[in-house]
Amino acid sequence: MAIAWTEQHKGFYDSQSNWEGAVLKVVHDQSYRIMSDVWGSADWATVWDEATASPKQILVNVYDMNGPDWKPTQITVDATDEIREKYKHWMINVQYERLLEMEEARVHQIEKGAIAKVVKGKNGKGTVGPVVVVMDATYGMGYRSSVEKKLAIATSDVKVKKALRSGKVAEVYQDVVWVWARNVVREDIAEINQHMLWLEAEARVVRSIAA
């Protein structure tokens, strides 16, 4: 029996099943919140739930505030190879979706050198060009002000020499449109190699299982 429920657990949520052949691991939580200001320790079983095709956490033992006859319930890790394979595939999918979300955010990020288009705002709407300056600037006034990213988008290739405060002279773009980063979208979005992301997700899960 994977989770040896006893009479004292009658009525426990999920105690209607002993989850035989589906217990993947046991986690001992030393910071379990029993009540608003009472903390203790507890045992959780990670089991595979066929109904949802995903793992779930089941609270089995709470080691504090029990009667004199209380004994912890035995939990046996007994997941079959089939269940472990399902769990592994689920973890790979979760890791892949996380990596894909991060990569999508990265390829859409506005950075110096990217080709951007102004799609809203009062200034330069419709302008498309390379981002030549990225800086932090204060938006708004008073207590409502905030620091946001501001961009300079070049509208021509013409450059001029400009004296800097340091005394040096630099070449800068003559024709630019200054806009807030939240008003632009990136145009040169790189294609995401989803196959490589899947392989990376697999590798990460294999490493976590082996650890």
Coordinates of C-alpha atoms in Angstrom, one line a residue, residues 17-202:
S17 CA -7.4 6.4 -2.5
N18 CA -4.1 4.9 -1.4
W19 CA -2.5 5.9 -4.7
E20 CA -0.9 2.5 -5.2
G21 CA 1.7 2.5 -7.9
A22 CA 1.5 6.3 -8.3
V23 CA 3.6 7.7 -5.4
L24 CA 6.5 9.5 -6.9
K25 CA 8.2 11.0 -3.9
V26 CA 7.8 12.1 -0.3
V27 CA 8.6 15.7 0.9
H28 CA 9.0 16.6 4.5
D29 CA 8.0 20.2 5.0
Q30 CA 9.4 21.8 8.2
S31 CA 7.6 25.1 7.7
Y32 CA 4.0 23.9 7.4
R33 CA 1.4 26.5 8.4
I34 CA -1.1 24.8 10.7
M35 CA -3.0 28.0 11.6
S36 CA -2.4 31.7 11.1
D37 CA 0.3 31.9 13.7
V38 CA 1.1 28.3 14.3
W39 CA 3.8 26.5 12.3
G40 CA 4.9 22.9 12.3
S41 CA 6.1 20.1 10.1
A42 CA 4.4 17.8 7.7
D43 CA 4.8 15.0 5.2
W44 CA 3.5 15.5 1.6
A45 CA 3.3 12.8 -1.0
T46 CA 3.7 13.7 -4.7
V47 CA 1.5 11.4 -6.7
W48 CA 0.5 11.0 -10.3
D49 CA -3.2 11.9 -10.9
E50 CA -4.5 10.1 -14.0
A51 CA -7.6 12.2 -14.0
T52 CA -5.6 15.4 -14.7
A53 CA -2.6 13.8 -16.3
S54 CA -0.4 15.7 -13.9
P55 CA 1.2 15.4 -10.5
K56 CA -0.4 16.6 -7.3
Q57 CA 0.7 17.1 -3.7
I58 CA -1.2 15.3 -0.9
L59 CA -0.9 16.2 2.7
V60 CA -0.4 13.0 4.7
N61 CA 1.1 13.7 8.1
V62 CA 1.0 16.8 10.3
Y63 CA 3.4 16.2 13.2
D64 CA 2.1 18.8 15.6
M65 CA -1.0 19.3 17.8
N66 CA -1.9 15.6 17.7
G67 CA -3.4 13.3 20.4
P68 CA -1.4 10.8 22.5
D69 CA -2.3 7.9 20.2
W70 CA -1.3 9.6 17.0
K71 CA 1.2 7.8 14.7
P72 CA 2.5 9.0 11.3
T73 CA 1.1 7.3 8.2
Q74 CA 3.6 5.2 6.3
I75 CA 4.2 6.5 2.7
T76 CA 5.9 4.2 0.2
V77 CA 7.4 5.5 -3.0
D78 CA 6.1 2.9 -5.5
A79 CA 5.5 4.7 -8.8
T80 CA 5.7 2.3 -11.8
D81 CA 8.0 2.8 -14.7
E82 CA 5.0 3.9 -16.8
I83 CA 4.0 6.5 -14.2
R84 CA 7.6 7.8 -13.9
E85 CA 7.7 8.2 -17.7
K86 CA 4.5 10.2 -17.7
Y87 CA 5.8 12.4 -14.9
K88 CA 9.1 12.9 -16.7
H89 CA 7.2 13.9 -19.9
W90 CA 5.1 16.3 -17.9
M91 CA 8.1 17.9 -16.4
I92 CA 9.7 18.3 -19.8
N93 CA 6.6 20.0 -21.1
V94 CA 6.6 22.4 -18.1
Q95 CA 10.3 23.2 -18.6
Y96 CA 9.8 23.7 -22.3
E97 CA 6.9 26.1 -21.9
R98 CA 9.0 28.1 -19.4
L99 CA 12.0 28.2 -21.8
L100 CA 9.7 29.2 -24.7
E101 CA 8.1 32.0 -22.7
M102 CA 11.6 33.4 -21.8
E103 CA 12.8 33.1 -25.3
E104 CA 9.7 34.9 -26.7
A105 CA 10.3 37.7 -24.3
R106 CA 14.0 37.9 -25.3
V107 CA 13.4 38.1 -29.1
H108 CA 10.7 40.8 -28.6
Q109 CA 12.9 42.9 -26.2
I110 CA 13.8 46.3 -27.4
E111 CA 17.6 46.9 -27.3
K112 CA 20.2 49.0 -29.0
G113 CA 20.6 47.9 -32.6
A114 CA 17.2 46.4 -32.9
I115 CA 14.7 47.6 -35.6
A116 CA 11.7 49.1 -33.9
K117 CA 8.4 50.6 -35.0
V118 CA 6.5 53.3 -33.1
V119 CA 2.9 52.0 -32.8
K120 CA 1.4 54.5 -30.3
G121 CA 2.0 57.6 -28.4
K122 CA 2.2 61.3 -29.3
N123 CA 5.6 61.3 -31.0
G124 CA 6.8 59.6 -34.2
K125 CA 3.9 57.1 -34.6
G126 CA 4.6 55.0 -37.7
T127 CA 8.4 55.6 -37.6
V128 CA 10.5 52.5 -38.3
G129 CA 14.3 52.4 -37.8
P130 CA 17.2 51.2 -35.7
V131 CA 17.4 51.9 -32.0
V132 CA 20.5 53.9 -31.5
V133 CA 20.1 55.0 -27.9
V134 CA 18.5 53.3 -24.9
M135 CA 18.4 55.3 -21.7
D136 CA 16.4 55.6 -18.4
A137 CA 14.3 58.8 -18.2
T138 CA 11.7 60.2 -15.8
Y139 CA 8.2 60.0 -17.1
G140 CA 5.6 62.3 -15.5
M141 CA 6.0 64.8 -12.7
G142 CA 5.8 64.7 -8.9
Y143 CA 4.8 61.7 -6.9
R144 CA 3.3 60.1 -10.0
S145 CA 6.5 60.1 -11.9
S146 CA 8.4 56.9 -12.8
V147 CA 11.6 55.9 -14.4
E148 CA 11.1 54.2 -17.8
K149 CA 13.1 53.3 -20.8
K150 CA 13.4 55.9 -23.5
L151 CA 14.7 55.3 -27.0
A152 CA 16.2 57.2 -29.9
I153 CA 15.2 55.8 -33.3
A154 CA 17.3 56.9 -36.2
T155 CA 15.3 58.1 -39.3
S156 CA 18.4 58.5 -41.5
D157 CA 22.0 57.4 -41.7
V158 CA 23.4 60.9 -41.4
K159 CA 25.8 61.3 -38.5
V160 CA 27.3 64.5 -37.1
K161 CA 30.1 65.1 -34.6
K162 CA 29.1 66.1 -31.1
A163 CA 31.2 67.3 -28.2
L164 CA 30.5 65.3 -25.0
R165 CA 30.7 66.6 -21.4
S166 CA 33.8 64.6 -21.0
G167 CA 35.5 66.7 -23.6
K168 CA 35.5 63.9 -26.2
V169 CA 33.9 64.1 -29.6
A170 CA 31.5 61.4 -30.8
E171 CA 29.6 60.7 -33.9
V172 CA 25.9 60.7 -33.3
Y173 CA 22.8 60.3 -35.6
Q174 CA 21.5 63.7 -36.7
D175 CA 17.9 62.6 -37.3
V176 CA 16.2 60.7 -34.5
V177 CA 12.8 60.4 -32.9
W178 CA 12.7 60.1 -29.2
V179 CA 10.0 57.7 -27.9
W180 CA 9.1 55.8 -24.8
A181 CA 9.9 52.1 -25.1
R182 CA 6.4 51.0 -24.2
N183 CA 5.2 52.7 -27.4
V184 CA 7.2 50.6 -29.8
V185 CA 7.4 47.0 -31.0
R186 CA 10.4 45.2 -32.3
E187 CA 10.3 44.5 -36.1
D188 CA 13.4 42.3 -36.5
I189 CA 12.1 39.4 -34.4
A190 CA 14.4 36.4 -34.6
E191 CA 12.9 32.9 -35.3
I192 CA 12.9 30.7 -32.2
N193 CA 14.5 27.3 -32.5
Q194 CA 11.8 25.3 -30.7
H195 CA 13.6 22.0 -31.3
M196 CA 16.7 23.2 -29.5
L197 CA 14.5 24.5 -26.6
W198 CA 12.9 21.0 -26.3
L199 CA 16.3 19.4 -26.2
E200 CA 17.4 21.8 -23.5
A201 CA 14.2 21.1 -21.5
E202 CA 14.9 17.4 -21.8

